[in-house]
Every structure is written in C-alpha cells, then in structure tokens.
mmCIF file of C-alpha atoms and ligand atoms in Angstrom:
data_model
loop_
_atom_site.group_PDB
_atom_site.id
_atom_site.type_symbol
_atom_site.label_atom_id
_atom_site.label_comp_id
_atom_site.label_asym_id
_atom_site.label_seq_id
_atom_site.Cartn_x
_atom_site.Cartn_y
_atom_site.Cartn_z
ATOM 1 C CA UNK A 1 126.009 190.361 282.576
ATOM 2 C CA UNK A 2 123.473 187.660 281.728
ATOM 3 C CA UNK A 3 124.797 184.154 281.450
ATOM 4 C CA UNK A 4 123.496 180.619 281.096
ATOM 5 C CA UNK A 5 120.145 180.132 282.740
ATOM 6 C CA UNK A 6 119.966 183.470 284.521
ATOM 7 C CA UNK A 7 116.342 183.771 283.528
ATOM 8 C CA UNK A 8 115.123 180.226 283.919
ATOM 9 C CA UNK A 9 114.059 180.529 287.528
ATOM 10 C CA UNK A 10 111.852 183.493 286.650
ATOM 11 C CA UNK A 11 110.037 181.647 283.903
ATOM 12 C CA UNK A 12 106.610 180.369 284.945
ATOM 13 C CA UNK A 13 105.050 177.500 283.039
ATOM 14 C CA UNK A 14 101.363 178.238 282.297
ATOM 15 C CA UNK A 15 99.304 175.898 284.463
ATOM 16 C CA UNK A 16 96.964 173.431 282.795
ATOM 17 C CA UNK A 17 97.998 174.319 279.234
ATOM 18 C CA UNK A 18 99.253 171.744 276.729
ATOM 19 C CA UNK A 19 102.609 173.385 276.032
ATOM 20 C CA UNK A 20 105.149 172.428 273.446
ATOM 21 C CA UNK A 21 108.695 173.505 274.212
ATOM 22 C CA UNK A 22 110.151 175.399 271.283
ATOM 23 C CA UNK A 23 113.792 176.402 270.940
ATOM 24 C CA UNK A 24 113.977 179.450 268.664
ATOM 25 C CA UNK A 25 117.258 180.724 267.210
ATOM 26 C CA UNK A 26 116.910 184.228 265.741
ATOM 27 C CA UNK A 27 113.792 185.027 267.804
ATOM 28 C CA UNK A 28 114.966 188.604 268.306
ATOM 29 C CA UNK A 29 115.099 189.201 264.541
ATOM 30 C CA UNK A 30 112.481 190.627 262.217
ATOM 31 C CA UNK A 31 110.546 187.438 261.353
ATOM 32 C CA UNK A 32 111.601 185.555 264.491
ATOM 33 C CA UNK A 33 110.087 188.151 266.863
ATOM 34 C CA UNK A 34 106.746 187.995 265.032
ATOM 35 C CA UNK A 35 106.899 184.192 265.231
ATOM 36 C CA UNK A 36 107.681 184.232 268.965
ATOM 37 C CA UNK A 37 104.662 186.489 269.629
ATOM 38 C CA UNK A 38 102.326 184.178 267.692
ATOM 39 C CA UNK A 39 103.807 181.025 269.255
ATOM 40 C CA UNK A 40 103.405 182.402 272.779
ATOM 41 C CA UNK A 41 99.826 183.460 272.178
ATOM 42 C CA UNK A 42 99.116 179.953 270.851
ATOM 43 C CA UNK A 43 100.254 178.692 274.271
ATOM 44 C CA UNK A 44 103.704 177.309 273.479
ATOM 45 C CA UNK A 45 106.714 177.643 275.753
ATOM 46 C CA UNK A 46 109.554 179.437 273.945
ATOM 47 C CA UNK A 47 113.256 179.248 274.727
ATOM 48 C CA UNK A 48 114.831 182.026 272.683
ATOM 49 C CA UNK A 49 118.563 182.012 271.953
ATOM 50 C CA UNK A 50 119.984 185.493 272.651
ATOM 51 C CA UNK A 51 123.523 186.704 272.156
ATOM 52 C CA UNK A 52 123.059 190.083 273.865
ATOM 53 C CA UNK A 53 121.395 191.446 276.966
ATOM 54 C CA UNK A 54 119.309 193.726 274.742
ATOM 55 C CA UNK A 55 117.806 190.755 272.856
ATOM 56 C CA UNK A 56 117.277 188.877 276.129
ATOM 57 C CA UNK A 57 115.302 191.775 277.603
ATOM 58 C CA UNK A 58 113.214 192.045 274.411
ATOM 59 C CA UNK A 59 112.474 188.302 274.389
ATOM 60 C CA UNK A 60 111.611 188.258 278.079
ATOM 61 C CA UNK A 61 109.250 191.212 277.547
ATOM 62 C CA UNK A 62 107.345 189.074 275.032
ATOM 63 C CA UNK A 63 107.116 186.204 277.531
ATOM 64 C CA UNK A 64 109.854 183.960 276.127
ATOM 65 C CA UNK A 65 112.658 182.455 278.199
ATOM 66 C CA UNK A 66 116.032 183.791 277.004
ATOM 67 C CA UNK A 67 118.888 181.322 276.658
ATOM 68 C CA UNK A 68 122.218 183.123 276.394
ATOM 69 C CA UNK A 69 124.549 181.990 273.629
ATOM 70 C CA UNK A 70 126.061 182.637 270.227
ATOM 71 C CA UNK A 71 125.573 180.212 267.341
ATOM 72 C CA UNK A 72 129.131 180.890 266.200
ATOM 73 C CA UNK A 73 130.417 179.373 269.445
ATOM 74 C CA UNK A 74 129.572 176.018 270.999
ATOM 75 C CA UNK A 75 128.244 176.269 274.551
ATOM 76 C CA UNK A 76 125.675 175.456 277.216
ATOM 77 C CA UNK A 77 122.906 176.750 274.932
ATOM 78 C CA UNK A 78 123.235 173.531 272.906
ATOM 79 C CA UNK A 79 121.735 171.551 275.794
ATOM 80 C CA UNK A 80 118.511 173.565 275.419
ATOM 81 C CA UNK A 81 118.434 172.646 271.733
ATOM 82 C CA UNK A 82 118.688 168.969 272.621
ATOM 83 C CA UNK A 83 115.942 169.259 275.253
ATOM 84 C CA UNK A 84 113.400 171.099 273.083
ATOM 85 C CA UNK A 85 110.515 169.317 271.391
ATOM 86 C CA UNK A 86 110.655 171.540 268.312
ATOM 87 C CA UNK A 87 113.568 173.680 267.084
ATOM 88 C CA UNK A 88 113.086 176.684 264.796
ATOM 89 C CA UNK A 89 116.089 178.267 263.127
ATOM 90 C CA UNK A 90 115.590 181.883 261.998
ATOM 91 C CA UNK A 91 119.113 183.126 262.765
ATOM 92 C CA UNK A 92 121.371 184.501 260.076
ATOM 93 C CA UNK A 93 124.198 187.029 259.838
ATOM 94 C CA UNK A 94 122.749 190.448 258.952
ATOM 95 C CA UNK A 95 121.873 190.917 255.262
ATOM 96 C CA UNK A 96 120.416 194.416 255.129
ATOM 97 C CA UNK A 97 121.995 197.832 255.769
ATOM 98 C CA UNK A 98 124.942 199.152 253.784
ATOM 99 C CA UNK A 99 126.588 197.955 250.598
ATOM 100 C CA UNK A 100 126.724 194.202 249.928
ATOM 101 C CA UNK A 101 129.854 193.267 248.044
ATOM 102 C CA UNK A 102 131.214 189.793 247.374
ATOM 103 C CA UNK A 103 133.477 189.815 250.469
ATOM 104 C CA UNK A 104 130.533 190.502 252.787
ATOM 105 C CA UNK A 105 128.435 187.842 251.041
ATOM 106 C CA UNK A 106 131.235 185.268 251.416
ATOM 107 C CA UNK A 107 131.538 186.082 255.132
ATOM 108 C CA UNK A 108 127.762 185.609 255.387
ATOM 109 C CA UNK A 109 128.050 182.224 253.659
ATOM 110 C CA UNK A 110 130.817 180.998 255.975
ATOM 111 C CA UNK A 111 129.168 182.276 259.180
ATOM 112 C CA UNK A 112 125.772 180.873 258.240
ATOM 113 C CA UNK A 113 127.314 177.451 257.625
ATOM 114 C CA UNK A 114 129.129 177.530 260.969
ATOM 115 C CA UNK A 115 125.974 178.635 262.829
ATOM 116 C CA UNK A 116 123.965 175.812 261.242
ATOM 117 C CA UNK A 117 126.663 173.237 262.057
ATOM 118 C CA UNK A 118 126.603 174.177 265.749
ATOM 119 C CA UNK A 119 122.810 174.085 265.912
ATOM 120 C CA UNK A 120 122.416 170.788 264.059
ATOM 121 C CA UNK A 121 125.392 169.326 265.902
ATOM 122 C CA UNK A 122 123.506 169.801 269.178
ATOM 123 C CA UNK A 123 120.674 167.630 267.829
ATOM 124 C CA UNK A 124 122.648 164.474 267.146
ATOM 125 C CA UNK A 125 121.121 161.644 269.181
ATOM 126 C CA UNK A 126 118.520 163.905 270.822
ATOM 127 C CA UNK A 127 114.775 163.190 270.845
ATOM 128 C CA UNK A 128 113.802 166.437 269.014
ATOM 129 C CA UNK A 129 110.546 165.823 267.198
ATOM 130 C CA UNK A 130 110.836 168.405 264.544
ATOM 131 C CA UNK A 131 113.139 171.125 263.187
ATOM 132 C CA UNK A 132 112.083 174.038 261.009
ATOM 133 C CA UNK A 133 114.865 175.620 258.966
ATOM 134 C CA UNK A 134 114.168 179.091 257.614
ATOM 135 C CA UNK A 135 115.781 179.585 254.218
ATOM 136 C CA UNK A 136 114.712 182.096 251.530
ATOM 137 C CA UNK A 137 113.315 182.195 248.000
ATOM 138 C CA UNK A 138 116.576 183.676 246.652
ATOM 139 C CA UNK A 139 117.562 179.988 246.659
ATOM 140 C CA UNK A 140 114.956 179.395 243.913
ATOM 141 C CA UNK A 141 116.086 182.670 242.311
ATOM 142 C CA UNK A 142 115.032 183.519 238.758
ATOM 143 C CA UNK A 143 111.751 181.755 237.967
ATOM 144 C CA UNK A 144 109.668 182.693 234.938
ATOM 145 C CA UNK A 145 105.906 182.479 234.468
ATOM 146 C CA UNK A 146 103.795 180.404 235.020
ATOM 147 C CA UNK A 147 104.162 180.545 238.826
ATOM 148 C CA UNK A 148 106.572 177.873 240.076
ATOM 149 C CA UNK A 149 106.271 175.692 243.183
ATOM 150 C CA UNK A 150 108.741 173.904 245.473
ATOM 151 C CA UNK A 151 109.556 171.327 242.758
ATOM 152 C CA UNK A 152 111.149 174.019 240.534
ATOM 153 C CA UNK A 153 114.832 173.636 239.723
ATOM 154 C CA UNK A 154 116.680 176.172 241.904
ATOM 155 C CA UNK A 155 118.320 179.001 239.990
ATOM 156 C CA UNK A 156 119.861 180.956 242.915
ATOM 157 C CA UNK A 157 120.249 184.731 242.538
ATOM 158 C CA UNK A 158 120.985 187.649 244.845
ATOM 159 C CA UNK A 159 121.785 186.106 248.244
ATOM 160 C CA UNK A 160 120.792 182.681 246.855
ATOM 161 C CA UNK A 161 124.266 181.552 245.719
ATOM 162 C CA UNK A 162 125.509 182.287 249.256
ATOM 163 C CA UNK A 163 122.954 180.012 250.939
ATOM 164 C CA UNK A 164 123.490 177.110 248.539
ATOM 165 C CA UNK A 165 126.210 175.495 250.667
ATOM 166 C CA UNK A 166 124.033 175.807 253.781
ATOM 167 C CA UNK A 167 121.173 174.150 251.900
ATOM 168 C CA UNK A 168 123.438 171.275 250.831
ATOM 169 C CA UNK A 169 124.503 170.825 254.469
ATOM 170 C CA UNK A 170 120.845 170.816 255.592
ATOM 171 C CA UNK A 171 120.202 167.973 253.142
ATOM 172 C CA UNK A 172 123.091 166.011 254.691
ATOM 173 C CA UNK A 173 121.638 166.442 258.188
ATOM 174 C CA UNK A 174 118.267 165.340 256.803
ATOM 175 C CA UNK A 175 119.836 162.229 255.330
ATOM 176 C CA UNK A 176 121.471 161.576 258.708
ATOM 177 C CA UNK A 177 117.973 161.303 260.202
ATOM 178 C CA UNK A 178 117.184 164.764 261.640
ATOM 179 C CA UNK A 179 113.589 165.617 260.636
ATOM 180 C CA UNK A 180 113.919 169.019 258.963
ATOM 181 C CA UNK A 181 111.143 171.036 257.379
ATOM 182 C CA UNK A 182 112.482 173.817 255.150
ATOM 183 C CA UNK A 183 110.469 177.009 254.733
ATOM 184 C CA UNK A 184 111.285 179.590 252.072
ATOM 185 C CA UNK A 185 109.889 183.016 252.921
ATOM 186 C CA UNK A 186 109.821 185.365 249.939
ATOM 187 C CA UNK A 187 110.696 189.069 250.472
ATOM 188 C CA UNK A 188 109.138 189.750 253.869
ATOM 189 C CA UNK A 189 107.729 193.234 254.380
ATOM 190 C CA UNK A 190 106.732 194.843 257.673
ATOM 191 C CA UNK A 191 108.190 197.251 260.215
ATOM 192 C CA UNK A 192 111.770 196.015 259.946
ATOM 193 C CA UNK A 193 114.606 194.720 257.777
ATOM 194 C CA UNK A 194 114.903 195.909 254.135
ATOM 195 C CA UNK A 195 111.344 197.262 253.968
ATOM 196 C CA UNK A 196 111.846 199.639 256.925
ATOM 197 C CA UNK A 197 114.857 201.036 255.032
ATOM 198 C CA UNK A 198 112.623 201.811 252.042
ATOM 199 C CA UNK A 199 109.968 203.424 254.264
ATOM 200 C CA UNK A 200 112.557 205.559 256.095
ATOM 201 C CA UNK A 201 113.998 206.697 252.783
ATOM 202 C CA UNK A 202 110.543 207.582 251.377
ATOM 203 C CA UNK A 203 109.576 209.379 254.581
ATOM 204 C CA UNK A 204 112.791 211.419 254.406
ATOM 205 C CA UNK A 205 111.795 212.543 250.878
ATOM 206 C CA UNK A 206 114.772 210.821 249.241
ATOM 207 C CA UNK A 207 114.769 210.004 245.528
ATOM 208 C CA UNK A 208 114.283 206.276 244.973
ATOM 209 C CA UNK A 209 116.846 204.730 242.681
ATOM 210 C CA UNK A 210 115.253 202.225 240.319
ATOM 211 C CA UNK A 211 117.192 199.885 238.041
ATOM 212 C CA UNK A 212 117.001 201.269 234.514
ATOM 213 C CA UNK A 213 117.280 197.926 232.758
ATOM 214 C CA UNK A 214 114.494 196.015 234.524
ATOM 215 C CA UNK A 215 111.658 196.188 237.033
ATOM 216 C CA UNK A 216 111.906 192.787 238.776
ATOM 217 C CA UNK A 217 108.913 190.782 239.947
ATOM 218 C CA UNK A 218 109.298 190.108 243.679
ATOM 219 C CA UNK A 219 107.448 187.427 245.582
ATOM 220 C CA UNK A 220 106.398 189.084 248.850
ATOM 221 C CA UNK A 221 104.706 188.246 252.144
ATOM 222 C CA UNK A 222 103.593 190.357 255.116
ATOM 223 C CA UNK A 223 105.703 189.578 258.205
ATOM 224 C CA UNK A 224 102.650 188.643 260.307
ATOM 225 C CA UNK A 225 101.413 186.207 257.642
ATOM 226 C CA UNK A 226 104.939 184.798 257.331
ATOM 227 C CA UNK A 227 105.128 184.159 261.091
ATOM 228 C CA UNK A 228 101.588 182.716 261.162
ATOM 229 C CA UNK A 229 102.406 180.459 258.193
ATOM 230 C CA UNK A 230 105.498 179.024 259.933
ATOM 231 C CA UNK A 231 103.467 178.338 263.093
ATOM 232 C CA UNK A 232 100.764 176.719 260.958
ATOM 233 C CA UNK A 233 103.296 174.557 259.084
ATOM 234 C CA UNK A 234 104.797 173.466 262.402
ATOM 235 C CA UNK A 235 101.471 171.764 263.107
ATOM 236 C CA UNK A 236 100.042 171.029 259.672
ATOM 237 C CA UNK A 237 103.020 170.749 257.308
ATOM 238 C CA UNK A 238 104.909 167.601 256.346
ATOM 239 C CA UNK A 239 107.761 167.240 258.903
ATOM 240 C CA UNK A 240 110.347 166.911 256.123
ATOM 241 C CA UNK A 241 108.486 169.041 253.563
ATOM 242 C CA UNK A 242 109.519 172.198 251.707
ATOM 243 C CA UNK A 243 107.201 175.207 251.677
ATOM 244 C CA UNK A 244 107.413 178.499 249.810
ATOM 245 C CA UNK A 245 105.772 181.311 251.790
ATOM 246 C CA UNK A 246 104.541 184.040 249.465
ATOM 247 C CA UNK A 247 101.444 186.071 248.629
ATOM 248 C CA UNK A 248 98.863 185.245 245.979
ATOM 249 C CA UNK A 249 100.317 187.691 243.462
ATOM 250 C CA UNK A 250 103.999 188.627 243.085
ATOM 251 C CA UNK A 251 104.209 192.410 242.475
ATOM 252 C CA UNK A 252 106.734 194.442 240.532
ATOM 253 C CA UNK A 253 109.323 196.250 242.670
ATOM 254 C CA UNK A 254 108.017 199.599 241.343
ATOM 255 C CA UNK A 255 104.517 198.720 242.635
ATOM 256 C CA UNK A 256 105.878 198.085 246.138
ATOM 257 C CA UNK A 257 107.582 201.473 246.198
ATOM 258 C CA UNK A 258 104.563 203.261 244.676
ATOM 259 C CA UNK A 259 102.043 201.725 247.105
ATOM 260 C CA UNK A 260 104.350 202.382 250.054
ATOM 261 C CA UNK A 261 104.627 206.082 249.146
ATOM 262 C CA UNK A 262 100.820 206.262 248.808
ATOM 263 C CA UNK A 263 100.304 204.613 252.204
ATOM 264 C CA UNK A 264 102.815 207.020 253.771
ATOM 265 C CA UNK A 265 101.157 209.965 252.031
ATOM 266 C CA UNK A 266 104.438 211.226 250.556
ATOM 267 C CA UNK A 267 105.269 212.125 246.942
ATOM 268 C CA UNK A 268 107.350 209.530 245.096
ATOM 269 C CA UNK A 269 110.514 210.725 243.375
ATOM 270 C CA UNK A 270 112.352 208.124 241.311
ATOM 271 C CA UNK A 271 115.501 208.099 239.212
ATOM 272 C CA UNK A 272 116.554 205.281 236.879
ATOM 273 C CA UNK A 273 120.122 204.086 237.456
ATOM 274 C CA UNK A 274 122.178 201.931 235.113
ATOM 275 C CA UNK A 275 123.221 198.536 236.418
ATOM 276 C CA UNK A 276 126.939 199.436 236.594
ATOM 277 C CA UNK A 277 126.186 202.394 238.880
ATOM 278 C CA UNK A 278 123.767 200.382 241.056
ATOM 279 C CA UNK A 279 126.478 197.756 241.497
ATOM 280 C CA UNK A 280 128.907 200.406 242.721
ATOM 281 C CA UNK A 281 126.365 202.061 245.057
ATOM 282 C CA UNK A 282 124.546 199.068 246.577
ATOM 283 C CA UNK A 283 126.880 196.215 245.646
ATOM 284 C CA UNK A 284 126.457 193.324 243.202
ATOM 285 C CA UNK A 285 124.486 191.026 245.531
ATOM 286 C CA UNK A 286 121.433 193.232 246.125
ATOM 287 C CA UNK A 287 121.428 194.588 242.560
ATOM 288 C CA UNK A 288 121.290 191.064 241.107
ATOM 289 C CA UNK A 289 117.629 191.612 240.155
ATOM 290 C CA UNK A 290 115.545 188.563 239.307
ATOM 291 C CA UNK A 291 111.919 187.593 238.769
ATOM 292 C CA UNK A 292 110.430 185.417 241.506
ATOM 293 C CA UNK A 293 107.246 184.044 239.943
ATOM 294 C CA UNK A 294 106.417 181.715 242.839
ATOM 295 C CA UNK A 295 103.263 179.970 243.966
ATOM 296 C CA UNK A 296 101.831 179.478 247.460
ATOM 297 C CA UNK A 297 99.635 176.546 246.329
ATOM 298 C CA UNK A 298 101.387 173.999 248.574
ATOM 299 C CA UNK A 299 101.115 176.252 251.637
ATOM 300 C CA UNK A 300 97.440 176.939 250.892
ATOM 301 C CA UNK A 301 96.805 173.194 250.447
ATOM 302 C CA UNK A 302 97.657 172.729 254.144
ATOM 303 C CA UNK A 303 94.693 174.966 255.062
ATOM 304 C CA UNK A 304 96.641 178.189 255.693
ATOM 305 C CA UNK A 305 94.682 181.417 255.141
ATOM 306 C CA UNK A 306 96.350 184.788 254.632
ATOM 307 C CA UNK A 307 95.266 187.931 256.444
ATOM 308 C CA UNK A 308 97.038 189.946 253.727
ATOM 309 C CA UNK A 309 96.886 187.921 250.483
ATOM 310 C CA UNK A 310 98.462 190.691 248.381
ATOM 311 C CA UNK A 311 100.388 193.935 248.952
ATOM 312 C CA UNK A 312 97.159 195.899 248.367
ATOM 313 C CA UNK A 313 95.923 194.631 251.755
ATOM 314 C CA UNK A 314 99.315 194.287 253.442
ATOM 315 C CA UNK A 315 101.229 197.482 252.688
ATOM 316 C CA UNK A 316 98.800 199.893 254.423
ATOM 317 C CA UNK A 317 98.990 197.710 257.556
ATOM 318 C CA UNK A 318 102.799 197.428 257.430
ATOM 319 C CA UNK A 319 103.162 201.184 256.940
ATOM 320 C CA UNK A 320 100.822 201.950 259.870
ATOM 321 C CA UNK A 321 102.777 199.574 262.111
ATOM 322 C CA UNK A 322 106.075 201.161 261.049
ATOM 323 C CA UNK A 323 104.708 204.676 261.639
ATOM 324 C CA UNK A 324 103.467 203.709 265.103
ATOM 325 C CA UNK A 325 106.833 202.151 265.990
ATOM 326 C CA UNK A 326 108.921 204.998 264.632
ATOM 327 C CA UNK A 327 106.743 207.797 266.072
ATOM 328 C CA UNK A 328 108.429 209.870 268.774
ATOM 329 C CA UNK A 329 107.305 208.909 272.285
ATOM 330 C CA UNK A 330 103.959 210.555 273.072
ATOM 331 C CA UNK A 331 103.010 211.145 269.417
ATOM 332 C CA UNK A 332 100.273 208.500 269.496
ATOM 333 C CA UNK A 333 98.779 210.133 272.570
ATOM 334 C CA UNK A 334 98.625 213.482 270.760
ATOM 335 C CA UNK A 335 97.099 211.840 267.698
ATOM 336 C CA UNK A 336 94.425 210.253 269.878
ATOM 337 C CA UNK A 337 93.673 213.579 271.534
HETATM 338 N N1 LIG B 1 113.743 189.478 255.903
HETATM 339 C C1 LIG B 1 113.387 188.918 254.758
HETATM 340 O O1 LIG B 1 112.802 189.585 253.868
HETATM 341 C C2 LIG B 1 113.654 187.451 254.497
HETATM 342 C C3 LIG B 1 113.228 186.917 253.273
HETATM 343 C C4 LIG B 1 113.444 185.571 253.023
HETATM 344 C C5 LIG B 1 114.072 184.770 253.957
HETATM 345 N N2 LIG B 1 114.501 185.308 255.123
HETATM 346 C C6 LIG B 1 115.143 184.402 256.074
HETATM 347 O O2 LIG B 1 114.435 184.407 257.308
HETATM 348 C C7 LIG B 1 115.331 184.223 258.406
HETATM 349 C C8 LIG B 1 115.150 185.366 259.377
HETATM 350 O O3 LIG B 1 115.359 186.599 258.694
HETATM 351 P P1 LIG B 1 115.187 188.004 259.432
HETATM 352 O O4 LIG B 1 115.009 189.016 258.365
HETATM 353 O O5 LIG B 1 114.183 187.882 260.523
HETATM 354 O O6 LIG B 1 116.646 188.180 260.057
HETATM 355 P P2 LIG B 1 117.206 189.316 261.031
HETATM 356 O O7 LIG B 1 116.166 190.328 261.335
HETATM 357 O O8 LIG B 1 118.495 189.795 260.450
HETATM 358 O O9 LIG B 1 117.486 188.527 262.390
HETATM 359 C C9 LIG B 1 118.557 187.652 262.492
HETATM 360 C C10 LIG B 1 118.494 186.973 263.827
HETATM 361 O O10 LIG B 1 119.611 186.099 263.944
HETATM 362 C C11 LIG B 1 120.257 186.358 265.179
HETATM 363 N N3 LIG B 1 121.679 186.061 265.044
HETATM 364 C C12 LIG B 1 122.544 186.538 264.119
HETATM 365 N N4 LIG B 1 123.759 186.041 264.347
HETATM 366 C C13 LIG B 1 123.665 185.230 265.428
HETATM 367 C C14 LIG B 1 124.585 184.443 266.162
HETATM 368 N N5 LIG B 1 125.874 184.363 265.793
HETATM 369 N N6 LIG B 1 124.135 183.739 267.215
HETATM 370 C C15 LIG B 1 122.846 183.801 267.598
HETATM 371 N N7 LIG B 1 121.915 184.525 266.956
HETATM 372 C C16 LIG B 1 122.332 185.242 265.883
HETATM 373 C C17 LIG B 1 120.008 187.836 265.441
HETATM 374 O O11 LIG B 1 120.247 188.115 266.803
HETATM 375 P P3 LIG B 1 120.505 189.606 267.349
HETATM 376 O O12 LIG B 1 119.148 190.135 267.733
HETATM 377 O O13 LIG B 1 121.401 189.403 268.497
HETATM 378 O O14 LIG B 1 121.138 190.376 266.239
HETATM 379 C C18 LIG B 1 118.557 187.929 265.035
HETATM 380 O O15 LIG B 1 117.721 187.428 266.040
HETATM 381 C C19 LIG B 1 116.732 184.137 257.788
HETATM 382 O O16 LIG B 1 117.086 182.807 257.597
HETATM 383 C C20 LIG B 1 116.561 184.801 256.422
HETATM 384 O O17 LIG B 1 117.480 184.313 255.469
HETATM 385 C C21 LIG B 1 114.304 186.637 255.425
#
C-alpha cells in the first residue's frame, strides 16, 4: 500500500529550470489531469493529492509526485499544501453517472464543504502565494441574453444550489486573508465526465432523450482549453479575481448532441421526454435545465487564446480523442496499417 511520501524519493527535480511547486487536489480527475499535463510541460513541479494507488500510478506516469491522502480526512498531506507555492483545488465528490436525486446532491454539498475546510485549514499561517479554486458556472445558473460576465447576480441552478454554501465559505477564507482566485468552468467537454457518457450512448445507438419543454443553452469549453485557461490565469489573472471559462458562443444542448453524432458518424435518434418523466429517470438536479448565456470577455482580456473557440472546432477533436482512448488495444495499429 502507498502511504505518505512513498514516492518523494523517486521524484527528480528538473535541473536548471525555474520551477514553481504546485499542490493539485483533484489532479486525477477529468479537468485536473489535463491541467497537470499542461503544468508539467510548462516546467512546473506538481504534487498531486491521490486517495488511491490507481490515481497515484496515473499521476506518476504523467510526471507528477503523488501525495497520498483524502480531503475528507485530515492528515500528513496537509503539510504539502502548506509547503506549496501555489495550490489548485479541482477535487469534488463525483457528479456524473447514475441518477442525481436531492439526497445525493445534499451529500455532495456536505462532502464538498468538508473537503474545502480541510484544504483551506492547512493554509492558515502558511506562505502560499496563490490558491485557485475551481467552481462551476451552475453557480451563475440561469442567465438570459445578452451574454453575462462575472459581475452577474448568481441565480444557481442544477448543481449550483449545492455549491452555494461552499462558495460562501470560500469568501470567508478570502476575507481571512488567503489569496483565492475563483475559476468557473462552464460545461467541460472532452474524453471524460458527462460528455463521455453522451458519446458512449450515441456510439451504442441508444435513443437520446431530449427535454420536451425546452432546449437549454449551455456554455461549453473544450477540456484542453479549460486546463490551458487555468494555467494561463495562474500567471496572468488577478490573484483574487473571478473568471468564467467558456467558449465564444454558447450552443443549444441539441446542437451538442447533433454535432457529436456527426463527428462519431452515427445516426442520431432522439425522443422528447416530459419534465416529470426526466425527473424520475435522471433525477431533479440534472434535469433542472437552464440557459447559461455567459461571456469569456474577462478571460480573453488577460490575453488567453482558445484552440477551440466554439464546439464546431472542439467537438471533432474531443470525439477523436475519446475514440482513440476507448478503442480496443491494438485498434490504432490496425487503423494505421
Ligand atoms: N466536468 C465539468 O463539466 C465541470 C464543469 C464545471 C465545473 N467543474 C468543476 O471542475 C472541478 C473538477 O471537475 P472534474 O469534472 O474534473 O471532476 P472529476 O473528474 O469528478 O474529478 C474529481 C477529482 O476529485 C478527486 N476527489 C474526489 N473526492 C476526493 C477526496 N475525498 N479526496 C481527495 N480527492 C478527491 C478525485 O479523485 P479520484 O481520482 O480518487 O476519484 C478526482 O481527482 C470541480 O470542482 C467541478 O465542480 C466541472
């Protein structure tokens, strides 16, 4: 079993490089793993919090130094938080997969709060330069046209009401003097999380259930752009600023599904479902559809440039990455032959 600093002696600091020591919680997750890859290739040293041997092996394979620990429990990992120059917090209880009823959402709310308390608690009185807290645009929730920026009045929807308490606690830590930048990724698509579920379902030829009463506008961002944006903001953003991370144009949900089916080369079968049935099947939290008309103007004003400014550019890339990752071993070799 891996414990404490089992890996630290194996970690080699790159000679001659100007490294910043980053402590990353949630580095083994969907967005976190993309961030860790970009941070390492930019030359930073990454300590990645891991609660399982599987995550530790994955993080070490990328070149990060695993630190064993669980955010729900205080422990030796907190010393690494205090010793890091920059702390990035991507960790959250799982949101995707299965039905999301109120009980599960309330457990998420309580666990997220506890995880944050343990992480921030480790920072009290430490010389950490900077902390980046990864929230989500469900906190801003329903926002009508014209596109709204970070100054909009939050109108939490979906998971949003269940991160409100965590956001209030973050503000308290900020007031207590911890420099916290808050980033709000929109719906992040790539080869993981909720989007991989849609791709797997399309690939399997399943009928896509679409809400009969509305086709919500979703702010989206490609996972690689999301990770690059967070790395960029770490260097170029205001240390205590708030930044929405989304594409240039928020698409309709139906467009995402349509373009994904096209990129996969599969026929799209859809069926409208009434809200009451969607609530029974998927649960009230994920069927709480809302329009996220959000702007990336503040992020762009820092000099950030997107590789995939809209889903037209991003979905074909995300689908290809997902296909490559989900292909049976050896399939790529045959394709290349
Ligand atoms: N995905 C999206 O579309 C999206 C959109 C907007 C905002 N966000 C926000 O972005 C952040 C990252 O999201 P994500 O989709 O990358 O999440 P994710 O794939 O579910 O990953 C969650 C990460 O948190 C870790 N974790 C969970 N519980 C932990 C615990 N008790 N102790 C230590 N680590 C723990 C997981 O570790 P294991 O590997 O051990 O499970 C994993 O690394 C979250 O704050 C989320 O709210 C995501």
